[in-house]
Coordinates of C-alpha atoms and ligand atoms in Angstrom, one line a residue:
M30 CA -12.4 19.6 2.8
N31 CA -12.5 15.9 3.7
S32 CA -15.0 14.3 1.3
F33 CA -15.1 10.9 2.8
P34 CA -18.3 10.0 4.6
A35 CA -17.8 10.6 8.4
V36 CA -19.4 7.3 9.5
D37 CA -17.6 4.1 10.0
P38 CA -20.4 2.3 11.8
I39 CA -18.5 -0.9 12.7
P40 CA -14.9 -0.9 14.0
L41 CA -12.4 -3.3 12.4
P42 CA -12.8 -6.8 13.9
A43 CA -9.1 -7.5 13.4
P44 CA -5.8 -5.6 13.2
V45 CA -5.2 -3.6 10.0
W46 CA -2.0 -5.5 9.3
L47 CA -3.8 -8.9 9.4
M48 CA -6.6 -7.7 7.2
K49 CA -4.0 -6.3 4.7
V50 CA -2.0 -9.6 4.7
L51 CA -5.1 -11.6 3.9
H52 CA -6.2 -9.0 1.3
V53 CA -2.9 -9.0 -0.5
V54 CA -2.6 -12.8 -0.5
T55 CA -6.2 -13.4 -1.8
L56 CA -6.0 -10.5 -4.3
S57 CA -2.7 -11.8 -5.7
L58 CA -4.5 -15.2 -6.4
H59 CA -7.4 -13.3 -8.0
F60 CA -5.0 -11.4 -10.2
A61 CA -3.1 -14.6 -11.2
A62 CA -6.4 -16.2 -12.3
V63 CA -7.7 -13.0 -14.0
E64 CA -4.5 -12.7 -16.0
I65 CA -4.7 -16.3 -17.2
L66 CA -8.2 -15.6 -18.3
L67 CA -7.6 -12.3 -20.0
G68 CA -4.5 -13.5 -21.8
G69 CA -5.3 -17.2 -22.3
L70 CA -8.7 -16.5 -23.7
L71 CA -7.5 -14.0 -26.3
I72 CA -4.7 -16.3 -27.4
A73 CA -7.0 -19.3 -27.6
A74 CA -9.6 -17.3 -29.6
I75 CA -7.0 -16.3 -32.1
L76 CA -5.5 -19.8 -32.4
S77 CA -9.0 -21.2 -33.0
V78 CA -9.5 -19.3 -36.2
S79 CA -9.4 -21.9 -38.9
G80 CA -6.3 -21.9 -41.1
H81 CA -3.7 -21.7 -38.3
G82 CA -3.1 -25.4 -38.5
T83 CA -3.5 -28.6 -36.5
Y84 CA -1.2 -27.6 -33.6
A85 CA -2.9 -24.2 -33.2
R86 CA -6.4 -25.9 -33.1
H87 CA -5.3 -28.4 -30.5
A88 CA -3.6 -25.7 -28.4
A89 CA -6.8 -23.6 -28.6
G90 CA -8.8 -26.6 -27.5
A91 CA -6.5 -27.5 -24.6
M92 CA -6.7 -23.9 -23.3
A93 CA -10.4 -23.5 -23.9
R94 CA -11.1 -26.7 -22.0
R95 CA -9.4 -25.3 -18.9
L96 CA -10.7 -21.8 -19.1
P97 CA -14.1 -22.4 -17.4
I98 CA -12.1 -23.9 -14.5
V99 CA -9.9 -20.8 -14.5
M100 CA -13.1 -18.7 -14.2
T101 CA -14.1 -20.5 -11.0
Y102 CA -10.8 -19.3 -9.5
V103 CA -11.3 -15.7 -10.8
I104 CA -14.6 -15.6 -9.0
N105 CA -13.8 -17.5 -5.8
F106 CA -10.5 -15.6 -5.4
G107 CA -12.3 -12.3 -6.2
V108 CA -14.8 -12.5 -3.3
P109 CA -12.4 -12.5 -0.3
P110 CA -10.4 -9.4 -1.4
L111 CA -13.7 -7.6 -2.1
L112 CA -14.8 -8.3 1.5
F113 CA -11.4 -7.2 2.9
A114 CA -11.3 -4.1 0.7
Q115 CA -14.8 -3.1 1.7
V116 CA -14.0 -3.5 5.4
L117 CA -10.7 -1.6 5.2
Y118 CA -11.7 1.2 2.7
G119 CA -15.5 1.2 2.9
R120 CA -15.9 4.9 3.1
A121 CA -14.0 5.3 -0.2
L122 CA -15.1 2.1 -1.9
Y123 CA -18.8 2.1 -1.1
T124 CA -19.0 5.7 -2.3
S125 CA -17.3 5.1 -5.6
S126 CA -19.3 1.9 -6.1
V127 CA -22.6 3.8 -5.7
L128 CA -21.4 6.5 -8.1
L129 CA -21.0 4.0 -10.9
G130 CA -23.8 1.9 -9.5
A131 CA -25.4 0.8 -12.8
W132 CA -22.1 -0.5 -14.1
W133 CA -21.2 -2.0 -10.8
I134 CA -24.4 -4.1 -10.6
G135 CA -24.0 -4.8 -14.4
V136 CA -20.8 -6.7 -13.6
V137 CA -23.0 -9.6 -12.4
F138 CA -24.8 -9.9 -15.7
L139 CA -21.6 -9.3 -17.8
L140 CA -20.0 -12.1 -15.8
M141 CA -22.8 -14.5 -16.4
A142 CA -22.7 -13.8 -20.2
C143 CA -18.9 -14.0 -20.2
Y144 CA -19.0 -17.4 -18.4
W145 CA -21.7 -18.8 -20.7
L146 CA -19.8 -17.7 -23.8
L147 CA -16.7 -19.4 -22.3
Y148 CA -18.5 -22.7 -22.2
Q149 CA -19.8 -22.1 -25.8
F150 CA -16.3 -21.5 -26.9
S151 CA -14.9 -24.6 -25.4
E152 CA -17.8 -26.8 -26.6
R153 CA -17.7 -25.5 -30.1
I154 CA -13.9 -26.2 -30.4
E155 CA -14.5 -29.7 -29.0
A156 CA -17.2 -30.3 -31.6
G157 CA -15.0 -29.0 -34.4
K158 CA -17.4 -26.0 -35.1
T159 CA -16.4 -22.3 -35.7
A160 CA -15.6 -21.1 -32.2
W161 CA -13.6 -17.9 -32.4
P162 CA -16.7 -15.5 -32.3
A163 CA -17.8 -17.0 -29.0
G164 CA -14.2 -16.8 -27.6
L165 CA -13.7 -13.2 -28.8
A166 CA -17.1 -12.1 -27.4
S167 CA -16.3 -13.7 -24.0
W168 CA -12.9 -11.9 -24.0
I169 CA -14.6 -8.6 -24.8
L170 CA -17.0 -9.0 -21.9
A171 CA -14.1 -10.0 -19.6
G172 CA -12.2 -6.9 -20.7
G173 CA -15.4 -4.8 -20.0
I174 CA -15.5 -6.2 -16.5
A175 CA -11.8 -5.4 -16.0
Q176 CA -12.5 -1.8 -17.2
I177 CA -15.4 -1.4 -14.7
L178 CA -13.2 -2.7 -11.9
T179 CA -10.3 -0.4 -12.8
G180 CA -12.7 2.5 -13.0
N181 CA -14.0 1.8 -9.5
M182 CA -10.6 1.2 -8.0
T183 CA -9.3 4.5 -9.4
L184 CA -12.5 6.5 -8.6
M185 CA -12.3 5.4 -5.0
L186 CA -9.0 7.3 -4.8
R187 CA -10.5 10.6 -6.2
P188 CA -13.0 12.1 -3.7
E189 CA -12.6 15.4 -5.6
A190 CA -14.4 13.9 -8.6
W191 CA -17.4 12.4 -6.6
A192 CA -19.7 15.4 -6.5
A193 CA -19.5 16.0 -10.3
M194 CA -20.1 12.2 -10.9
Y195 CA -23.2 12.3 -8.8
E196 CA -24.5 15.5 -10.5
R197 CA -24.1 13.8 -13.9
S198 CA -26.0 10.8 -12.9
A199 CA -27.5 9.8 -9.5
V200 CA -28.0 6.2 -10.6
G201 CA -24.4 5.7 -11.6
A202 CA -24.9 5.5 -15.3
H203 CA -21.4 6.9 -16.2
L204 CA -18.0 5.4 -15.9
P205 CA -15.3 7.8 -14.5
S206 CA -13.0 9.6 -16.8
G207 CA -10.3 12.2 -16.6
D208 CA -7.9 10.2 -14.3
P209 CA -4.5 10.1 -16.1
T210 CA -3.6 6.8 -14.3
M211 CA -6.7 4.8 -15.3
M212 CA -6.0 3.7 -18.9
P213 CA -2.3 2.9 -18.3
R214 CA -3.4 0.8 -15.3
F215 CA -6.0 -1.0 -17.5
F216 CA -3.6 -1.7 -20.3
F217 CA -1.0 -2.8 -17.8
M218 CA -3.5 -5.5 -16.7
L219 CA -4.1 -6.5 -20.3
A220 CA -0.4 -6.7 -21.1
G221 CA 0.1 -8.7 -17.9
G222 CA -2.7 -10.9 -19.1
L223 CA -0.9 -11.7 -22.4
M224 CA 2.4 -12.3 -20.4
T225 CA 0.6 -14.7 -18.1
G226 CA -1.3 -16.4 -20.9
G227 CA 2.1 -17.0 -22.6
V228 CA 3.5 -18.4 -19.4
W229 CA 0.5 -20.6 -19.0
M230 CA 1.4 -22.1 -22.4
L231 CA 4.9 -22.7 -21.1
Y232 CA 3.4 -24.5 -18.1
L233 CA 1.2 -26.6 -20.4
S234 CA 4.2 -27.5 -22.5
G235 CA 5.6 -29.4 -19.5
R236 CA 2.5 -31.5 -19.1
S237 CA 2.9 -35.2 -19.9
V238 CA -0.5 -35.3 -21.7
F239 CA 0.9 -33.7 -24.8
A240 CA 3.1 -35.3 -27.5
K241 CA 6.7 -34.0 -28.1
E242 CA 5.8 -31.8 -31.1
M243 CA 2.8 -30.3 -29.3
K244 CA 5.0 -29.4 -26.3
G245 CA 7.5 -27.8 -28.7
Y246 CA 4.7 -25.7 -30.3
L247 CA 3.2 -24.6 -27.0
S248 CA 6.6 -23.7 -25.6
A249 CA 7.9 -21.7 -28.6
L250 CA 4.6 -19.8 -29.2
G251 CA 3.9 -19.2 -25.5
G252 CA 7.5 -18.0 -25.0
R253 CA 7.3 -15.5 -27.8
I254 CA 3.9 -14.1 -26.6
A255 CA 5.1 -13.9 -23.0
A256 CA 8.4 -12.2 -23.9
V257 CA 6.8 -9.5 -26.1
A258 CA 4.0 -8.9 -23.5
A259 CA 6.5 -8.7 -20.6
I260 CA 8.3 -5.9 -22.4
A261 CA 5.0 -4.1 -22.9
A262 CA 4.0 -4.7 -19.2
I263 CA 7.3 -3.3 -17.9
G264 CA 6.8 -0.2 -20.1
L265 CA 3.2 0.3 -18.9
A266 CA 4.3 -0.2 -15.3
F267 CA 6.7 2.7 -15.6
L268 CA 3.9 4.8 -17.2
V269 CA 1.5 4.0 -14.4
V270 CA 4.0 5.1 -11.8
S271 CA 5.0 8.2 -13.8
R272 CA 1.4 9.3 -13.9
Q273 CA 1.0 9.3 -10.1
P274 CA 1.1 12.6 -8.3
D275 CA 4.5 13.7 -7.0
A276 CA 3.6 13.0 -3.3
V277 CA 2.5 9.4 -4.1
R278 CA 5.7 8.8 -6.2
S279 CA 8.0 10.1 -3.5
G280 CA 6.0 8.2 -0.8
L281 CA 6.5 5.0 -2.8
A282 CA 10.2 5.6 -3.2
N283 CA 10.7 6.4 0.5
H284 CA 8.7 3.5 1.9
T285 CA 10.8 0.4 2.4
L286 CA 8.2 -2.3 1.7
Y287 CA 6.8 -0.5 -1.3
S288 CA 10.1 0.2 -2.9
I289 CA 11.3 -3.4 -2.3
S290 CA 8.1 -4.7 -3.8
G291 CA 8.4 -2.4 -6.8
Y292 CA 12.0 -3.5 -7.5
A293 CA 11.1 -7.1 -6.8
W294 CA 8.3 -6.9 -9.4
L295 CA 10.8 -5.5 -12.0
A296 CA 13.4 -8.2 -11.2
L297 CA 10.8 -10.9 -11.5
A298 CA 9.4 -9.5 -14.7
L299 CA 12.9 -9.5 -16.2
L300 CA 13.4 -13.1 -15.1
I301 CA 10.1 -14.1 -16.7
L302 CA 11.2 -12.2 -19.9
A303 CA 14.5 -14.2 -19.9
A304 CA 12.7 -17.6 -19.4
A305 CA 10.1 -16.7 -22.1
A306 CA 12.8 -15.5 -24.5
M307 CA 14.7 -18.8 -24.0
A308 CA 11.6 -20.8 -24.8
G309 CA 10.5 -18.6 -27.6
L310 CA 13.8 -18.2 -29.4
G311 CA 15.6 -21.5 -28.9
R312 CA 12.6 -23.9 -28.5
H313 CA 14.3 -24.5 -25.2
Q314 CA 12.3 -26.5 -22.6
S315 CA 13.5 -27.0 -19.1
A316 CA 12.1 -26.8 -15.5
F317 CA 13.1 -23.1 -15.7
T318 CA 10.6 -22.4 -18.5
T319 CA 7.8 -24.9 -17.6
L320 CA 7.8 -24.5 -13.8
G321 CA 10.1 -21.6 -13.0
A322 CA 8.3 -19.1 -15.2
P323 CA 4.8 -19.8 -13.7
L324 CA 6.3 -19.7 -10.1
L325 CA 8.0 -16.3 -10.9
T326 CA 4.7 -15.1 -12.3
V327 CA 2.8 -15.8 -9.1
L328 CA 5.6 -14.1 -7.1
A329 CA 5.4 -11.1 -9.5
M330 CA 1.6 -10.9 -8.8
I331 CA 2.3 -10.7 -5.0
A332 CA 4.9 -8.0 -5.5
M333 CA 2.6 -6.0 -7.9
T334 CA -0.4 -6.3 -5.5
L335 CA 1.8 -5.0 -2.6
Y336 CA 3.0 -2.1 -4.7
R337 CA -0.5 -1.4 -5.9
D338 CA -1.6 -1.4 -2.2
G339 CA 1.0 1.3 -1.6
I340 CA -0.4 3.5 -4.4
R341 CA -3.8 3.2 -2.9
D342 CA -2.8 4.0 0.7
L343 CA -0.6 6.9 -0.3
S344 CA -3.2 8.4 -2.7
L345 CA -5.9 8.2 0.0
L346 CA -3.5 9.6 2.6
Q347 CA -3.1 12.7 0.4
K348 CA -6.9 13.1 0.5
G349 CA -7.2 12.7 4.3
F350 CA -8.0 9.0 4.7
D351 CA -5.5 7.0 6.7
V352 CA -6.4 3.3 6.7
W353 CA -3.9 2.7 9.6
Q354 CA -6.0 5.0 11.8
R355 CA -9.1 2.9 11.6
T356 CA -10.7 2.1 14.9
E357 CA -10.0 -1.6 15.7
V358 CA -11.8 -3.8 18.2
S359 CA -10.3 -7.2 17.6
N360 CA -12.4 -10.3 18.3
W361 CA -9.6 -12.9 18.8
S362 CA -11.8 -15.9 19.2
V363 CA -13.5 -15.2 15.9
I364 CA -10.1 -14.4 14.2
G365 CA -8.7 -17.7 15.6
L366 CA -11.7 -19.7 14.2
F367 CA -11.4 -17.9 10.9
L368 CA -7.7 -18.7 10.6
L369 CA -8.4 -22.3 11.5
L370 CA -11.0 -22.6 8.8
F371 CA -8.7 -20.8 6.3
V372 CA -5.9 -23.3 6.9
A373 CA -8.3 -26.2 6.8
G374 CA -9.7 -24.8 3.5
L375 CA -6.2 -24.6 2.0
G376 CA -5.6 -28.2 3.2
V377 CA -8.7 -29.4 1.4
I378 CA -7.7 -27.6 -1.8
G379 CA -4.2 -29.3 -1.6
W380 CA -5.9 -32.7 -1.1
L381 CA -8.2 -32.0 -4.1
I382 CA -5.2 -31.0 -6.3
S383 CA -3.4 -34.3 -5.2
V384 CA -6.5 -36.3 -6.2
V385 CA -6.5 -34.6 -9.6
A386 CA -2.8 -35.2 -10.0
K387 CA -3.2 -38.9 -9.3
A388 CA -6.1 -39.3 -11.7
A389 CA -5.6 -41.2 -15.0
K390 CA -4.4 -38.8 -17.6
Q391 CA -6.1 -38.4 -20.9
H392 CA -3.9 -37.7 -23.9
E393 CA -4.7 -34.3 -25.6
G394 CA -3.8 -33.1 -29.1
P395 CA -2.1 -34.6 -32.1
G396 CA 0.5 -37.3 -32.0
P397 CA 0.8 -40.3 -29.7
V398 CA 2.2 -39.9 -26.2
I399 CA 4.3 -42.8 -24.9
D400 CA 4.0 -43.1 -21.1
S401 CA 6.0 -45.9 -19.3
G402 CA 6.1 -47.8 -22.6
K403 CA 2.3 -47.6 -23.1
I404 CA 0.5 -45.4 -25.6
M405 CA -1.8 -43.1 -23.5
K406 CA -5.6 -43.4 -23.7
G407 CA -7.1 -41.2 -26.3
A408 CA -3.9 -41.0 -28.4
A409 CA -4.6 -39.9 -32.0
Ligands
HEM518 C1 -14.1 -11.8 -15.8 C2 -14.1 -11.5 -14.5 C3 -13.1 -10.5 -13.9 C4 -12.1 -9.8 -14.4 C5 -11.6 -9.8 -15.8 C6 -11.5 -9.0 -13.3 C7 -10.5 -8.2 -13.5 C8 -10.0 -7.4 -12.5 C9 -9.0 -6.3 -12.7 C10 -8.3 -6.0 -14.0 C11 -8.8 -5.7 -11.5 C12 -7.8 -4.6 -11.2 C13 -8.4 -3.3 -11.3 C14 -7.5 -2.2 -11.0 O1 -7.2 -2.0 -9.8 O2 -7.0 -1.5 -11.9 C15 -9.6 -6.4 -10.5 C16 -9.7 -6.1 -9.2 C17 -10.6 -6.7 -8.4 N1 -11.5 -7.7 -8.6 FE1 -11.7 -8.6 -10.3 N2 -12.2 -9.3 -12.2 C18 -13.2 -10.2 -12.5 C19 -14.1 -10.7 -11.6 C20 -14.2 -10.4 -10.3 C21 -15.2 -10.9 -9.4 C22 -16.3 -11.9 -9.8 C23 -14.9 -10.4 -8.2 C24 -15.6 -10.6 -6.8 C25 -16.6 -11.3 -6.6 C26 -13.8 -9.5 -8.3 C27 -13.2 -8.8 -7.3 C28 -12.2 -7.9 -7.5 C29 -11.7 -7.1 -6.4 C30 -12.2 -7.1 -5.0 C31 -10.7 -6.3 -7.0 C32 -9.9 -5.2 -6.4 C33 -9.6 -5.3 -5.0 C34 -8.8 -4.2 -4.4 O3 -8.3 -3.3 -5.1 O4 -8.7 -4.2 -3.2 N3 -13.4 -9.6 -9.6 N4 -10.3 -7.4 -11.2

């Protein structure tokens, strides 16, 4: 029996391929920001525990100061893929969202508490007060949000579990359980977070606002964390795939785009591992570690998001939902206007980034920074 609700009241206003391209692009950006938050926050919270030394405290402060900004990207890059996913997969996603409704609504409040604690964490470090409890609490809430999202994104693929979920609680008081892919998928995101958090430290180590010793500290520690986490993420990626039903696994292997994106992710993860190991073992700093590794990480996010999209489509296909068969009535004038505004929006973001890049830099952390023969403002 097909368990998906029979209604799709509004046809798609644009071709499926266009919706999917926009979905994958925006979701990859959401994942990049989420992974910096999940990994960077945990690393900063641990480094802020007193007793780790001056460099650790300054590294924690530098990361904590940037994390509220990272959170704005998590949220703003989360909204577009949510809209695209709802339009494309509404019959599956709305149903699963209702079935864990209490938790799903709860994300709003968890997010507010998480954000508030993030500011507390950053302000307390700045003021030289004990900060790690606020940082850790914020990280636990972020992890809770990730768990709810993973729960929903796996429940939407399991219509066979929906009736029992509804019988257990009509208000959606329970999170789903019993899916063998769910926990590996969640831990894959957490390991990816630590990998990305370490890569973020590599990126920071290339910034001119830090003194030489501080750069060396960020690079060596970030490299070690990213390397270990990359190995864990690769192992968990294999576990996620091995837990998929046979039909989904063979579908992934036989589909050109999905198999290319799977291998591309693996190759990129190995390159990130190499860059991280170079930085972590040899205190080696070069454009490959400070800029190459972050770029490779963004590309890995895109490859992973494409592959993940394949897992969803093939899983739903097994259950009788083919997203490519959705009724489409494209409204090209609206699509044209949307794309115009989308490109204009990207242009404005680029302009804002260029303004920030040109702004006077404030030295952060211990040790003086010499810039063009002058000691930078704020040097300690
Ligand atoms: C601390 C905040 C957040 C964290 C830690 C977080 C984390 C995650 C994680 C781990 C996933 C992947 C779940 C999986 O498939 O296994 C995910 C997916 C997603 N998140 Fe977030 N998220 C956060 C906030 C948000 C917000 C505020 C929005 C939207 C307003 C959002 C929208 C989405 C969407 C739409 C997806 C999945 C889309 C799809 O599968 O098509 N997230 N998020």
